[in-house]
Amino acid sequence: MNGWLLTLARGVYCRPTSSEQPSSLAWQQLVISLNALLNFPVAAGGRTALELQGFSHYVAVNGTREAHLFSNEDLPGWVSCVPVNTKLVFHSARKLFRNREVPPLLTAEGALPSREHSGFTVQTWGHWEYPLPVSTPERAILEVLNEVPQSETFHQADVLMEGLRNLSPLRLQGLLADCRNIKVKRLFLWFAERHNHAWLQKLDRSGIDLGKGKRMLVRGGKLDTKYNITVPESFVGSV
């Protein structure tokens, strides 16, 4: 290509890495560019973050691969015009937590910010090991449960929760205390008890607001009287 730039969308360009023009970009390239070039904090979260960290290789029933991305603000309009190699699903990082936004890659002083508080980590991607922000497993599973039962099924969530045997109680404590969503917190504890995870015993439940009243998650389901949520009857008493 003799150094020419490729046009991805109006006003958006990339430098090709080979003589052939790519039909689409890897979604990781888009996320890394937003963070590194525009200082626009975006992270892979939810089921995507768990897959990246080896907790799941689940593929949607319809065969469509999805990348779940979380940002503090609405993404620039041109992002939806950039051809990527998978379906992008965007979420608000502020919807689920009060004080745990996606941190920038660098602070104003050029240093790496602490991500322990917000529940994010950084993986490297590609030959040049570019930094890719990703939700920690503790945060990612709460992001998944926020989508149950609308776009994530009880079965999907159950399989993911079963494999999370080594979560950090300290990180979980902070995330659950800061979580806005009562349904998510009740469902998380219900799944944790269902799979008898050892880290559950180290959580201080007095610091987790579980709200009041019932939450109907499944029509025709069975009410769990401890957490006041309806769950599929097929899940009651089975592991």
Short mmCIF file of C-alpha atoms in Angstrom, two decimals:
data_model
loop_
_atom_site.label_atom_id
_atom_site.label_comp_id
_atom_site.label_asym_id
_atom_site.label_seq_id
_atom_site.Cartn_x
_atom_site.Cartn_y
_atom_site.Cartn_z
CA MET A 1 0.00 0.00 0.00
CA ASN A 2 3.09 2.26 -0.08
CA GLY A 3 2.22 3.98 3.19
CA TRP A 4 -1.30 5.00 2.20
CA LEU A 5 -3.93 5.08 4.95
CA LEU A 6 -7.14 3.09 4.68
CA THR A 7 -10.48 4.81 5.23
CA LEU A 8 -12.62 2.95 7.79
CA ALA A 9 -15.33 5.58 8.29
CA ARG A 10 -15.67 9.28 7.54
CA GLY A 11 -12.66 10.94 9.17
CA VAL A 12 -11.37 7.61 10.53
CA TYR A 13 -8.29 5.94 9.07
CA CYS A 14 -5.88 3.12 9.81
CA ARG A 15 -2.45 2.18 8.55
CA PRO A 16 -2.48 -1.24 6.85
CA THR A 17 -0.12 -3.91 8.15
CA SER A 18 0.02 -5.82 4.86
CA SER A 19 -0.46 -5.27 1.15
CA GLU A 20 -4.06 -6.48 1.35
CA GLN A 21 -6.87 -4.25 2.53
CA PRO A 22 -8.65 -5.93 5.48
CA SER A 23 -12.41 -6.39 5.19
CA SER A 24 -12.75 -5.64 8.91
CA LEU A 25 -10.73 -4.90 12.03
CA ALA A 26 -10.40 -7.04 15.10
CA TRP A 27 -12.67 -5.53 17.74
CA GLN A 28 -9.66 -5.34 20.07
CA GLN A 29 -8.01 -2.86 17.68
CA LEU A 30 -10.99 -0.54 18.01
CA VAL A 31 -10.99 -0.69 21.82
CA ILE A 32 -7.24 -0.18 22.04
CA SER A 33 -7.38 2.79 19.67
CA LEU A 34 -10.14 4.49 21.63
CA ASN A 35 -8.14 4.15 24.84
CA ALA A 36 -4.64 4.83 23.60
CA LEU A 37 -5.21 7.41 20.86
CA LEU A 38 -8.30 9.27 22.03
CA ASN A 39 -7.99 8.66 25.81
CA PHE A 40 -11.61 7.45 25.71
CA PRO A 41 -11.96 4.76 28.42
CA VAL A 42 -13.57 1.59 27.05
CA ALA A 43 -13.20 -1.92 28.45
CA ALA A 44 -14.23 -5.43 27.48
CA GLY A 45 -16.65 -6.69 30.10
CA GLY A 46 -19.36 -9.20 30.90
CA ARG A 47 -19.18 -12.54 29.12
CA THR A 48 -16.43 -11.25 26.83
CA ALA A 49 -14.14 -10.46 29.77
CA LEU A 50 -14.72 -13.91 31.24
CA GLU A 51 -13.94 -15.56 27.90
CA LEU A 52 -10.71 -13.56 27.57
CA GLN A 53 -9.62 -14.74 31.02
CA GLY A 54 -10.31 -18.39 30.31
CA PHE A 55 -13.55 -18.84 32.21
CA SER A 56 -15.80 -19.56 29.24
CA HIS A 57 -15.72 -20.46 25.58
CA TYR A 58 -19.46 -20.07 25.26
CA VAL A 59 -20.77 -19.11 21.81
CA ALA A 60 -24.22 -17.65 21.33
CA VAL A 61 -26.86 -20.15 20.23
CA ASN A 62 -27.29 -18.42 16.87
CA GLY A 63 -23.54 -18.69 16.21
CA THR A 64 -22.94 -14.93 16.38
CA ARG A 65 -19.83 -13.87 18.24
CA GLU A 66 -20.29 -10.81 20.45
CA ALA A 67 -17.91 -8.42 22.14
CA HIS A 68 -19.45 -6.72 25.18
CA LEU A 69 -17.89 -3.29 25.71
CA PHE A 70 -18.35 -0.89 28.63
CA SER A 71 -17.72 2.85 28.59
CA ASN A 72 -18.44 5.79 30.88
CA GLU A 73 -19.98 7.94 28.13
CA ASP A 74 -21.68 7.33 24.80
CA LEU A 75 -19.12 6.31 22.24
CA PRO A 76 -18.34 8.60 19.28
CA GLY A 77 -20.82 8.19 16.43
CA TRP A 78 -18.20 6.95 13.97
CA VAL A 79 -17.57 3.84 16.06
CA SER A 80 -20.71 2.15 14.72
CA CYS A 81 -19.48 2.76 11.16
CA VAL A 82 -16.15 0.96 11.58
CA PRO A 83 -16.27 -2.61 10.19
CA VAL A 84 -15.17 -5.06 12.87
CA ASN A 85 -14.95 -8.84 12.94
CA THR A 86 -17.71 -9.42 15.48
CA LYS A 87 -20.93 -7.93 16.75
CA LEU A 88 -20.32 -5.13 19.26
CA VAL A 89 -22.69 -4.77 22.23
CA PHE A 90 -22.25 -1.52 24.15
CA HIS A 91 -23.10 -0.97 27.83
CA SER A 92 -22.89 1.91 30.29
CA ALA A 93 -20.28 1.35 33.01
CA ARG A 94 -22.18 3.80 35.22
CA LYS A 95 -25.50 1.97 35.07
CA LEU A 96 -24.52 -0.90 37.35
CA PHE A 97 -22.07 0.79 39.76
CA ARG A 98 -22.09 4.14 41.55
CA ASN A 99 -18.39 4.94 41.75
CA ARG A 100 -16.55 2.46 39.53
CA GLU A 101 -16.06 3.92 36.08
CA VAL A 102 -13.68 2.58 33.46
CA PRO A 103 -10.33 4.24 34.33
CA PRO A 104 -8.18 5.83 31.60
CA LEU A 105 -5.09 3.97 30.48
CA LEU A 106 -2.94 6.84 31.75
CA THR A 107 -3.50 9.58 34.32
CA ALA A 108 -2.91 13.26 33.50
CA GLU A 109 0.64 12.77 34.76
CA GLY A 110 1.19 9.87 32.35
CA ALA A 111 1.16 7.16 35.01
CA LEU A 112 -0.89 3.98 35.05
CA PRO A 113 -3.95 4.52 37.30
CA SER A 114 -4.92 2.01 39.97
CA ARG A 115 -7.64 -0.33 38.73
CA GLU A 116 -8.13 -2.38 41.89
CA HIS A 117 -10.91 -0.09 43.10
CA SER A 118 -12.88 -0.07 39.86
CA GLY A 119 -12.65 -3.78 39.08
CA PHE A 120 -10.61 -3.66 35.87
CA THR A 121 -7.34 -5.16 34.76
CA VAL A 122 -5.24 -4.85 31.59
CA GLN A 123 -4.38 -7.65 29.20
CA THR A 124 -2.00 -7.38 26.27
CA TRP A 125 -3.11 -8.05 22.70
CA GLY A 126 -1.38 -8.60 19.41
CA HIS A 127 2.24 -8.85 18.32
CA TRP A 128 3.12 -5.51 19.92
CA GLU A 129 1.28 -6.37 23.15
CA TYR A 130 -1.00 -3.37 23.14
CA PRO A 131 -2.89 -2.76 26.44
CA LEU A 132 -6.51 -3.94 26.42
CA PRO A 133 -8.67 -2.95 29.46
CA VAL A 134 -10.83 -5.83 30.72
CA SER A 135 -13.24 -6.28 33.63
CA THR A 136 -11.92 -8.55 36.36
CA PRO A 137 -13.87 -11.80 36.79
CA GLU A 138 -15.52 -10.36 39.93
CA ARG A 139 -16.90 -7.40 38.03
CA ALA A 140 -17.58 -9.30 34.81
CA ILE A 141 -19.94 -11.82 36.41
CA LEU A 142 -22.01 -9.00 37.92
CA GLU A 143 -22.18 -7.43 34.46
CA VAL A 144 -23.43 -10.76 33.09
CA LEU A 145 -26.07 -11.12 35.79
CA ASN A 146 -27.36 -7.64 34.98
CA GLU A 147 -28.47 -9.05 31.61
CA VAL A 148 -30.37 -12.04 33.09
CA PRO A 149 -32.93 -13.01 31.87
CA GLN A 150 -33.23 -10.44 29.04
CA SER A 151 -30.15 -11.27 26.96
CA GLU A 152 -28.34 -13.82 29.15
CA THR A 153 -30.09 -17.00 30.23
CA PHE A 154 -30.08 -18.63 33.64
CA HIS A 155 -28.22 -21.55 32.10
CA GLN A 156 -25.46 -19.32 30.71
CA ALA A 157 -25.07 -17.56 34.05
CA ASP A 158 -25.10 -20.86 35.93
CA VAL A 159 -22.30 -22.34 33.80
CA LEU A 160 -20.19 -19.21 34.25
CA MET A 161 -20.76 -19.03 38.01
CA GLU A 162 -19.86 -22.69 38.45
CA GLY A 163 -16.34 -22.05 37.16
CA LEU A 164 -15.62 -18.99 39.33
CA ARG A 165 -14.04 -20.83 42.24
CA ASN A 166 -11.18 -18.46 42.97
CA LEU A 167 -12.70 -14.99 43.13
CA SER A 168 -11.27 -12.36 45.45
CA PRO A 169 -13.60 -11.79 48.45
CA LEU A 170 -12.06 -8.34 49.01
CA ARG A 171 -12.73 -7.23 45.45
CA LEU A 172 -16.21 -8.76 45.53
CA GLN A 173 -17.05 -6.98 48.77
CA GLY A 174 -16.31 -3.58 47.28
CA LEU A 175 -18.14 -4.28 44.03
CA LEU A 176 -21.25 -5.65 45.72
CA ALA A 177 -21.38 -2.73 48.15
CA ASP A 178 -21.15 -0.27 45.26
CA CYS A 179 -23.57 -2.12 42.96
CA ARG A 180 -26.81 -0.24 42.24
CA ASN A 181 -28.87 -3.25 41.14
CA ILE A 182 -30.71 -5.24 43.82
CA LYS A 183 -31.57 -8.06 41.41
CA VAL A 184 -27.92 -8.55 40.45
CA LYS A 185 -26.76 -8.79 44.07
CA ARG A 186 -29.47 -11.24 45.10
CA LEU A 187 -28.92 -13.38 42.02
CA PHE A 188 -25.16 -13.40 42.56
CA LEU A 189 -25.49 -14.65 46.14
CA TRP A 190 -28.10 -17.20 45.08
CA PHE A 191 -25.80 -18.66 42.42
CA ALA A 192 -22.83 -18.58 44.81
CA GLU A 193 -24.77 -20.62 47.38
CA ARG A 194 -26.00 -22.97 44.66
CA HIS A 195 -22.40 -23.84 43.79
CA ASN A 196 -21.14 -23.66 47.39
CA HIS A 197 -18.16 -21.45 46.57
CA ALA A 198 -15.67 -21.17 49.45
CA TRP A 199 -15.13 -17.41 48.98
CA LEU A 200 -18.79 -16.80 49.82
CA GLN A 201 -18.09 -17.40 53.51
CA LYS A 202 -15.62 -14.51 53.54
CA LEU A 203 -18.15 -11.89 52.40
CA ASP A 204 -19.68 -9.52 54.95
CA ARG A 205 -23.33 -9.56 53.93
CA SER A 206 -24.19 -6.78 56.38
CA GLY A 207 -22.37 -4.42 54.03
CA ILE A 208 -24.42 -5.47 50.98
CA ASP A 209 -27.80 -3.79 50.51
CA LEU A 210 -30.25 -6.39 49.20
CA GLY A 211 -33.27 -4.09 49.28
CA LYS A 212 -36.81 -5.10 50.09
CA GLY A 213 -39.67 -6.83 48.34
CA LYS A 214 -39.78 -9.56 45.73
CA ARG A 215 -38.14 -9.59 42.31
CA MET A 216 -39.84 -11.66 39.62
CA LEU A 217 -37.16 -12.78 37.17
CA VAL A 218 -39.03 -15.65 35.53
CA ARG A 219 -42.75 -15.91 34.90
CA GLY A 220 -44.06 -19.14 36.32
CA GLY A 221 -40.82 -19.69 38.22
CA LYS A 222 -40.40 -20.68 41.85
CA LEU A 223 -39.85 -18.10 44.57
CA ASP A 224 -36.64 -18.45 46.58
CA THR A 225 -37.79 -17.18 49.97
CA LYS A 226 -34.28 -16.35 51.22
CA TYR A 227 -33.49 -13.87 48.46
CA ASN A 228 -37.07 -13.16 47.31
CA ILE A 229 -36.37 -13.85 43.64
CA THR A 230 -38.21 -16.15 41.26
CA VAL A 231 -35.95 -18.65 39.52
CA PRO A 232 -36.68 -21.39 36.98
CA GLU A 233 -38.24 -24.36 38.72
CA SER A 234 -35.75 -26.68 37.02
CA PHE A 235 -32.94 -24.97 38.99
CA VAL A 236 -34.49 -25.53 42.40
CA GLY A 237 -32.73 -28.32 44.28
CA SER A 238 -30.40 -29.19 41.40
CA VAL A 239 -26.72 -28.46 40.83
#
